[in-house]
Tab-separated table of C-alpha atoms in Angstrom:
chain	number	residue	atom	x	y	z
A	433	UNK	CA	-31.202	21.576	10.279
A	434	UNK	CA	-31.260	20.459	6.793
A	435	UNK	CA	-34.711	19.383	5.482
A	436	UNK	CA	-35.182	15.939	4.270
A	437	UNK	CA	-34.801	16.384	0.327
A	438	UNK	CA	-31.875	18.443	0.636
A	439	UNK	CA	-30.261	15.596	3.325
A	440	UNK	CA	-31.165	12.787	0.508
A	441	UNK	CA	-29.360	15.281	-2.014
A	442	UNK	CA	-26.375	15.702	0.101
A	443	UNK	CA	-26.314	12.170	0.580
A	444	UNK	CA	-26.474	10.957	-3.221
A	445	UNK	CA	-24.072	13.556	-3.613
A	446	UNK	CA	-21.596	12.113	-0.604
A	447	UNK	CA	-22.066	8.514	-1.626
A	448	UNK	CA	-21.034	9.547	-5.627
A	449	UNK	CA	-18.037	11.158	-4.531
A	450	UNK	CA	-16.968	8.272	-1.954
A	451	UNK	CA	-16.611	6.229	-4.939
A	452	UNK	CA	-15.565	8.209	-7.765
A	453	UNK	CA	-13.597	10.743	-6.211
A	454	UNK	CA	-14.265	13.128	-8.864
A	455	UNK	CA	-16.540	16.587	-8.451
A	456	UNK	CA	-20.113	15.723	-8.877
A	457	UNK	CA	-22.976	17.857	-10.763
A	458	UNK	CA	-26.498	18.079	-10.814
A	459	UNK	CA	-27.151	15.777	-14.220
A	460	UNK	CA	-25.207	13.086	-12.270
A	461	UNK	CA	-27.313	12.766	-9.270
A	462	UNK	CA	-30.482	13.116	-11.192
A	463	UNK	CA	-29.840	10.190	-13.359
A	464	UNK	CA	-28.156	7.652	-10.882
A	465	UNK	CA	-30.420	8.688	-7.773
A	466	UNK	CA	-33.922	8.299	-7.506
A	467	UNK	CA	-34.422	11.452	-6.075
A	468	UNK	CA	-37.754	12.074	-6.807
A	469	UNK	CA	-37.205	15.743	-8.103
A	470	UNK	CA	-36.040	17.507	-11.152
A	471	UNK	CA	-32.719	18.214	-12.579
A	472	UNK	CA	-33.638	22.148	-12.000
A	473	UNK	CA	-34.755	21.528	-8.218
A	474	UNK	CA	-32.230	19.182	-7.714
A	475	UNK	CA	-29.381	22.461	-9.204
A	476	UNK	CA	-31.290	24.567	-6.491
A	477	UNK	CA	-30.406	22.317	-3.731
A	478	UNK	CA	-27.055	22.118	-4.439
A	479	UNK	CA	-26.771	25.846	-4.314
A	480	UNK	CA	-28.103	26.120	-1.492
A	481	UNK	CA	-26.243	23.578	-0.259
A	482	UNK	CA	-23.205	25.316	-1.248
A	483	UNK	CA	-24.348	28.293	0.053
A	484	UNK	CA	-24.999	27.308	4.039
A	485	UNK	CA	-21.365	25.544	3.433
A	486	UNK	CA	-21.790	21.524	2.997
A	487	UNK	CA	-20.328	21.494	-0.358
A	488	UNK	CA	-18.225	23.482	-2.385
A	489	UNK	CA	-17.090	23.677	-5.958
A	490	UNK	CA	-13.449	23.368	-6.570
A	491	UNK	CA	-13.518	24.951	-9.973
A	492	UNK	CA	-16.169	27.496	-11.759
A	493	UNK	CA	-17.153	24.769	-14.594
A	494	UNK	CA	-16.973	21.493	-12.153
A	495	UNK	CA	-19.489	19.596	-9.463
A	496	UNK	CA	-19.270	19.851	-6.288
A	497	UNK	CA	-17.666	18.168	-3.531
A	498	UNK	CA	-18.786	17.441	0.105
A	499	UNK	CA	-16.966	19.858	2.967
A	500	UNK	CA	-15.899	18.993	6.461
A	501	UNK	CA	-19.530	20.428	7.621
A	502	UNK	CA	-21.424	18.407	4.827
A	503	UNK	CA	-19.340	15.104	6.194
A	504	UNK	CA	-20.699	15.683	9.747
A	505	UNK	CA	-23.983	16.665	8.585
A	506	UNK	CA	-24.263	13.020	6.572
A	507	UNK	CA	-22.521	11.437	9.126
A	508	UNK	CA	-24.872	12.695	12.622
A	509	UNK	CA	-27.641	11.256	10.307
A	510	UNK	CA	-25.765	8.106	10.270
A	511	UNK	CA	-25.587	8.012	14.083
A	512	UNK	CA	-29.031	8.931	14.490
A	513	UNK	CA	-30.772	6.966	11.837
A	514	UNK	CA	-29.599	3.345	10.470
A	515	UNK	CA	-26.609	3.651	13.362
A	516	UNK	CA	-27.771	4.660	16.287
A	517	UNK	CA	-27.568	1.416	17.945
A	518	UNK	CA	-23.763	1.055	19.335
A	519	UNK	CA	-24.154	-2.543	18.982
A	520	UNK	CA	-21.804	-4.319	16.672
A	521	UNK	CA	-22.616	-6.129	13.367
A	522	UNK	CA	-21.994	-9.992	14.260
A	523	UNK	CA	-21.178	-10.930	11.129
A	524	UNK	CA	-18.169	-8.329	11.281
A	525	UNK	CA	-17.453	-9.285	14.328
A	526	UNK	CA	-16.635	-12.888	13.044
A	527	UNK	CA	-14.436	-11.679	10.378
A	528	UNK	CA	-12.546	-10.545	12.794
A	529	UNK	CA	-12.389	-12.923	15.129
A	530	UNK	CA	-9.188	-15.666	14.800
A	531	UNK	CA	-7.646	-18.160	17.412
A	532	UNK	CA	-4.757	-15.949	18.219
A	533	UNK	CA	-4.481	-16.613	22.364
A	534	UNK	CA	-2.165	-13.548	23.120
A	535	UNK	CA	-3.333	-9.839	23.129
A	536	UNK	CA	-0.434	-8.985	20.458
A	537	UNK	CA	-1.436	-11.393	18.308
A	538	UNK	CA	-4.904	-10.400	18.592
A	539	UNK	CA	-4.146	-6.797	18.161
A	540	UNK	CA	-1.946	-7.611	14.695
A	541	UNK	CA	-4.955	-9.710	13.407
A	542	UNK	CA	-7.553	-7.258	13.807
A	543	UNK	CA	-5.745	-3.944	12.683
A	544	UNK	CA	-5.278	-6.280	9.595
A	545	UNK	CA	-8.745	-7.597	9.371
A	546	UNK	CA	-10.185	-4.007	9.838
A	547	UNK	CA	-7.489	-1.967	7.083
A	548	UNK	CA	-8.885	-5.456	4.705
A	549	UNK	CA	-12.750	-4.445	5.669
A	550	UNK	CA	-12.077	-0.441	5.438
A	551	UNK	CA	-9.156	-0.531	2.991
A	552	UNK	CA	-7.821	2.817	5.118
A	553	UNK	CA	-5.864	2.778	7.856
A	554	UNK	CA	-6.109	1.061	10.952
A	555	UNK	CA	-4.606	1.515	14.706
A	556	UNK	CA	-5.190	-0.913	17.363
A	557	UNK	CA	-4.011	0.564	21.017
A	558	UNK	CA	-4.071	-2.014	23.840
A	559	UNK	CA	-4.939	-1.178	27.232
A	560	UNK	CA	-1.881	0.504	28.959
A	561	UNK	CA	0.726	-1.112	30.409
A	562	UNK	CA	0.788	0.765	33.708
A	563	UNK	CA	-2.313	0.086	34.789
A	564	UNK	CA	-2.137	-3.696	33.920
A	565	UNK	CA	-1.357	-5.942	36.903
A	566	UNK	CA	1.612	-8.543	35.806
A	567	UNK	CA	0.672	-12.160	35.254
A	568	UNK	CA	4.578	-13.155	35.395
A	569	UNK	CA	7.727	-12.095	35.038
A	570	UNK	CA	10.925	-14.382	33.401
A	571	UNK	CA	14.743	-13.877	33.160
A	572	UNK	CA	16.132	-16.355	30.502
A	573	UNK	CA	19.554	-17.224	30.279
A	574	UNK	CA	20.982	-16.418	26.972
A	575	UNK	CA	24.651	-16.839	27.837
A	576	UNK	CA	26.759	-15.933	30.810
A	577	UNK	CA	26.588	-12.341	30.070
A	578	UNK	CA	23.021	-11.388	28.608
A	579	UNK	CA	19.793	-12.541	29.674
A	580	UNK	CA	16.192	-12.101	27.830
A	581	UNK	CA	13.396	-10.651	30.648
A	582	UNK	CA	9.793	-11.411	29.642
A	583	UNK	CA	6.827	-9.778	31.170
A	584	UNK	CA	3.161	-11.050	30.374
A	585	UNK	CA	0.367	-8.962	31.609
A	586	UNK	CA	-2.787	-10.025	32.963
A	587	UNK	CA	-4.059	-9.394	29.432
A	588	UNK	CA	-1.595	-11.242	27.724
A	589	UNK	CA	0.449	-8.504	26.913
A	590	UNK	CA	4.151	-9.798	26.395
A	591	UNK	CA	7.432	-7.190	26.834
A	592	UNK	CA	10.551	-8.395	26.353
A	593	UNK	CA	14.034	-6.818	26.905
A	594	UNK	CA	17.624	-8.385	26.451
A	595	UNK	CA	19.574	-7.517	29.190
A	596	UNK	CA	23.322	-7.151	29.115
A	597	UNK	CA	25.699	-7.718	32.092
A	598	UNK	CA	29.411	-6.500	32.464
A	599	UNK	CA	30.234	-9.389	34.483
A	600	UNK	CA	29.433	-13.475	34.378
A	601	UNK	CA	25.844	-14.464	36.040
A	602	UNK	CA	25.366	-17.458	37.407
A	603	UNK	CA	22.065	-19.126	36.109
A	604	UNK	CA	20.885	-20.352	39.983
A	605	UNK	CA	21.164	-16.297	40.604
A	606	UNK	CA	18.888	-15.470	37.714
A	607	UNK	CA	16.170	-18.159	39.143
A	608	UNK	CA	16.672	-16.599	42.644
A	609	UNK	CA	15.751	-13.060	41.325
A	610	UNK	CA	13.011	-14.549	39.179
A	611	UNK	CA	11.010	-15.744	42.126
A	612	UNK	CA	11.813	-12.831	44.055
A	613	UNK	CA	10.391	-10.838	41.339
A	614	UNK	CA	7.382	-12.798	40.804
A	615	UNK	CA	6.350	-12.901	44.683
A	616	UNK	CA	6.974	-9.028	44.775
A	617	UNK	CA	5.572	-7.978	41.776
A	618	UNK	CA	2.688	-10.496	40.428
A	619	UNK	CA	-0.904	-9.757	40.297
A	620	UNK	CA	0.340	-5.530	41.082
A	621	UNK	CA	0.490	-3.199	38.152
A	622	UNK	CA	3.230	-1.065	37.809
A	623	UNK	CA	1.938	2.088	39.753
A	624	UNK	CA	1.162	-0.024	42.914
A	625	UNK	CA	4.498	-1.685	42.418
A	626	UNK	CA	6.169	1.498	43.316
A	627	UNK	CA	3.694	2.666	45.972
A	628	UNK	CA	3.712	-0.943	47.641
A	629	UNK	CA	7.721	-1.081	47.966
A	630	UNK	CA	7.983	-1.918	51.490
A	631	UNK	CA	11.317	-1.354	53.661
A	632	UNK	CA	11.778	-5.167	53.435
A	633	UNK	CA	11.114	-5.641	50.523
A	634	UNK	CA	13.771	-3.147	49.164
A	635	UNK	CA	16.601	-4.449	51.696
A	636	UNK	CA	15.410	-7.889	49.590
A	637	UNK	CA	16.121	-6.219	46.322
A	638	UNK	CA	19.070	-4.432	47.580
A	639	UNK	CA	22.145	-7.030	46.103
A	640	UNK	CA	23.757	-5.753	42.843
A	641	UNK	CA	22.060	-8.503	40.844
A	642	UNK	CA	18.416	-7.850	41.494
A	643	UNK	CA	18.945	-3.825	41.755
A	644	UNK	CA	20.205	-4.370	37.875
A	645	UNK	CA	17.092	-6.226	36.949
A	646	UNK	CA	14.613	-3.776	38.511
A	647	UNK	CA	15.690	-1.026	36.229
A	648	UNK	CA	15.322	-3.132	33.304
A	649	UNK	CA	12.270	-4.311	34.682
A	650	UNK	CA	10.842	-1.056	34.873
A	651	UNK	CA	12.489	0.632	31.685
A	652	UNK	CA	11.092	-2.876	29.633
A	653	UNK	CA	7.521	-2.329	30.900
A	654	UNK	CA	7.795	1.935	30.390
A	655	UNK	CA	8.951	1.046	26.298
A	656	UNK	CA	6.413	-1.476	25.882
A	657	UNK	CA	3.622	1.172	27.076
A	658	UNK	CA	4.782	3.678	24.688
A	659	UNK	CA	5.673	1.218	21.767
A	660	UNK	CA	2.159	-0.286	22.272
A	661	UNK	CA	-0.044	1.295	18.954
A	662	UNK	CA	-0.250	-1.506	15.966
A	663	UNK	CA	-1.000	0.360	12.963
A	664	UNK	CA	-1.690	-1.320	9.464
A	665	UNK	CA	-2.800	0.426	6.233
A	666	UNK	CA	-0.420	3.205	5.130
A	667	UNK	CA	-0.463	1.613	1.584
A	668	UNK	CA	-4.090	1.413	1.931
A	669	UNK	CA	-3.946	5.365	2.014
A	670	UNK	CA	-1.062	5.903	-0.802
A	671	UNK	CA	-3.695	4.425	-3.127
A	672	UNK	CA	-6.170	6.871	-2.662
A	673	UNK	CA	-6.231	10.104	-4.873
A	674	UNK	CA	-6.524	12.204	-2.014
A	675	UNK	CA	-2.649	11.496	-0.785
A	676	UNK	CA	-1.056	11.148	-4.440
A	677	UNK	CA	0.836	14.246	-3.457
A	678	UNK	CA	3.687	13.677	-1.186
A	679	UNK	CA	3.017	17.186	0.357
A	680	UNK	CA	-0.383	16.448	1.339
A	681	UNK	CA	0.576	12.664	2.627
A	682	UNK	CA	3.789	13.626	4.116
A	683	UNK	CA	2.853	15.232	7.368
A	684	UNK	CA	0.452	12.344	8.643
A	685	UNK	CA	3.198	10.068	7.206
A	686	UNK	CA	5.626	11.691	9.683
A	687	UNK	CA	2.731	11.815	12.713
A	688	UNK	CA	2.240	8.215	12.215
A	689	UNK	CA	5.917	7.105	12.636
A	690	UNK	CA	5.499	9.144	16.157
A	691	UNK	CA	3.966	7.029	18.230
A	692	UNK	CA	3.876	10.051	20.888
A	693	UNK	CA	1.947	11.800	18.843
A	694	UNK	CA	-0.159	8.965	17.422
A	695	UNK	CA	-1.056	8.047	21.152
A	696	UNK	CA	-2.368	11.455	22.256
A	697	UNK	CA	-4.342	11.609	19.545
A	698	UNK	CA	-6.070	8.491	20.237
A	699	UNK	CA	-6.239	9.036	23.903
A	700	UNK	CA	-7.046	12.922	24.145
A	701	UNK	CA	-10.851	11.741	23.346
A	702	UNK	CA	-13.890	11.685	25.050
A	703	UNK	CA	-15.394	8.235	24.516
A	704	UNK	CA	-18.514	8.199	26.425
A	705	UNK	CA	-20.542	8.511	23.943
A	706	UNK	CA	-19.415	5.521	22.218
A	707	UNK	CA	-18.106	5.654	18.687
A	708	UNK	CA	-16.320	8.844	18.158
A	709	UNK	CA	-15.610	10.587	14.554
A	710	UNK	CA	-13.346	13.275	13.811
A	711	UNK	CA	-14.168	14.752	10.699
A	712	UNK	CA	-11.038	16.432	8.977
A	713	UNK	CA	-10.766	20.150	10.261
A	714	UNK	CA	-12.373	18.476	13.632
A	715	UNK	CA	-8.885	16.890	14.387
A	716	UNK	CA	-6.840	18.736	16.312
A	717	UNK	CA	-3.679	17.761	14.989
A	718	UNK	CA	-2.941	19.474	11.584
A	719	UNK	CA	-1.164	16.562	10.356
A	720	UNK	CA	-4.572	15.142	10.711
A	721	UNK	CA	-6.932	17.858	8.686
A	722	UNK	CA	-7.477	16.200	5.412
A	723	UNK	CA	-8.345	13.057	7.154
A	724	UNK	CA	-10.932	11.428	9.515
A	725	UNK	CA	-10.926	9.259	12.447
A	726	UNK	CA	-13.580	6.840	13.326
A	727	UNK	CA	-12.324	5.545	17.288
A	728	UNK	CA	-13.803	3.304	19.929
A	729	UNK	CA	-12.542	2.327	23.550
A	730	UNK	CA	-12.429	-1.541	24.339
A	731	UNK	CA	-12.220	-2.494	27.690
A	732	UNK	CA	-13.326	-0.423	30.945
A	733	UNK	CA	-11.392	2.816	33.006
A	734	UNK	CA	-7.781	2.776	33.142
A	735	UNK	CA	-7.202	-0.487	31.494
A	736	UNK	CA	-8.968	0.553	28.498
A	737	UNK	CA	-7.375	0.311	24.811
A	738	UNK	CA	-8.889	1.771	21.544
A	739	UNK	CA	-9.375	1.058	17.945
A	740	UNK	CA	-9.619	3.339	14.941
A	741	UNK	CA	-9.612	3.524	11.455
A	742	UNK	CA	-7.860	6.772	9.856
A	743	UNK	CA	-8.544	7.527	6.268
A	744	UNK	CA	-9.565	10.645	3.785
A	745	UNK	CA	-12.877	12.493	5.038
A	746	UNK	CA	-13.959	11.046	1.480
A	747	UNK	CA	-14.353	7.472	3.525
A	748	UNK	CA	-17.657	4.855	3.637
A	749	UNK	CA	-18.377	6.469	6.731
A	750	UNK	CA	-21.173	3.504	7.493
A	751	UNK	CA	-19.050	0.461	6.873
A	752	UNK	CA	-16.443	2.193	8.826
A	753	UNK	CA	-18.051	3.220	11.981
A	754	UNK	CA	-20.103	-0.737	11.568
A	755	UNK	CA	-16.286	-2.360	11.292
A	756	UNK	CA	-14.413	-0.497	14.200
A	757	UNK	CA	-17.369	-1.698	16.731
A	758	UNK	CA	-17.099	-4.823	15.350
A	759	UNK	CA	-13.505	-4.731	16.462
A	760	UNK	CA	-14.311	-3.463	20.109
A	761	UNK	CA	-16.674	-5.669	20.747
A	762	UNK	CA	-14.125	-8.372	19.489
A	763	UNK	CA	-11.486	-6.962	21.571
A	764	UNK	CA	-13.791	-6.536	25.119
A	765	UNK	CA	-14.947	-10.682	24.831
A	766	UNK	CA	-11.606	-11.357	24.328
């Protein structure tokens, strides 16, 4: 436990390198922070500072900078001090907001809004598709031979897949199969969809026609579940000095385009205590170790989503954590 002068030097020293990015030494902090010590006492801190592993110096002759531990030290003072309350800043929350009246439009608009308030990184994941129950289903006829399926989800969620026949379909078929579909499967989610397939209502599906269509039914709703992460910000994280080496940048470049990947890491997280932050080494994806994640789940048990901002564990920690629950609490009155 760090005792309050040395937790007001570790902070002063945090918030310097936040902005500047560059090493940061004792004269520094004693002329831009009103510490209320000397520049000698304020030296002492910092080595023992340095010493129990919060900050380190990168060369002999530099400052120093803040380490994974000195990040979580700051940032647990965060959560217990000025942030302890989980409630979200309104103002924030009505940046955010916007008259978008689907869920994928309202996804798009607030991983923008929160890489514009964080300038890092920002991932929005929806609630699941499985566990959503589906509003309506909708076979348009695009010609003879292809036809577009649409599925909304009771959250507004909207899949699409073009479907491609070997043989002419006749538009009156497509209707008959889209009402079958919708009395069969509307208001179910996609697990009870397969334990509720009765014996009659398979000998229903059993022509050529709708048998085709429940595959692509089912393969449309499985992409859109794992195609379902909106991420904005990856020039947001170029900029920053931290990433101006492609090595360093390259291997959370390449995690990012995985969605697989992106998705566990989202979702492999205890939430219950409300706004989670993984603090570089804390991550436990390398790809992930010279970054942090500040995450929150929107929405309640299976049908829950999550929202996070992912930049360098030199990040404003406090505006942050204050924009992603703005988002969730955005995202759960929606």
């Amino acid at each position: 436990m760090l005792s309050d002068r040395r937790q007001r030097v570790l902070a002063a020293l945090i918030e310097e390198y936040v902005a500047y990015a560059l090493p940061v030494g004792s004269r520094t902090l004693t002329e831009r922070y009103r510490l209320g010590v000397s520049s000698a006492t304020v030296r002492n801190e910092l080595s023992v500072l340095e010493d129990e592993g919060y900050i380190a110096q990168p060369h002999t002759s530099a400052g120093r900078i803040p380490t994974d531990t000195g990040y979580r030290a700051f940032v647990d003072e965060l959560l217990e001090g000025e942030l302890a309350d989980e409630s979200a800043d309104e103002q924030l929350v009505e940046q955010i907001r916007n008259s978008a009246q689907e869920l994928d439009d309202l996804v798009e608009e607030t991983s923008a809004a929160l890489t514009r308030l964080t300038d890092c990184l920002s991932v929005v994941l929806p609630p699941s598709v499985m566990s959503l129950h589906i509003r309506q289903i909708t076979l348009v006829s695009l010609s003879s031979r292809r036809t577009l399926l649409v599925v909304v989800t009771e959250d507004g969620q909207v899949l699409n897949r073009t479907v491609e026949f070997s043989e002419d379909v006749d538009t009156q078929d497509l209707a008959r199969v889209q009402t079958l579909f919708n009395e069969v499967f509307a208001g179910k989610s996609l697990v009870e969809i397969k334990d509720s397939l009765r014996p009659e209502t398979a000998q229903e599906l059993s022509d050529p026609l709708a048998q085709a269509l429940l595959g692509e039914f089912f393969a449309c709703v499985k992409e859109g579940d794992a195609d379902r992460a909106h991420s904005l910000g990856v020039s947001a994280l170029l900029s920053k000095p931290e990433f101006a080496s492609p090595q360093r940048f390259l291997p959370m470049l390449q995690m990012l385009e995985d969605e697989t990947v992106l998705l566990h890491v989202l979702t492999d997280v205890d939430y219950q205590g409300g706004t989670v932050v993984k603090i570089g080494s804390e991550n436990r994806s390398q790809a992930l170790s010279g970054v942090s994640v500040v995450a929150a789940q929107y929405g309640a048990g299976p049908a829950a989503g999550v929202v996070a901002v992912i930049g360098p564990t030199r990040m404003d920690y406090s505006n942050v954590i204050k924009a992603v629950r703005a988002a969730r609490s955005m995202l759960d009155g929606k």
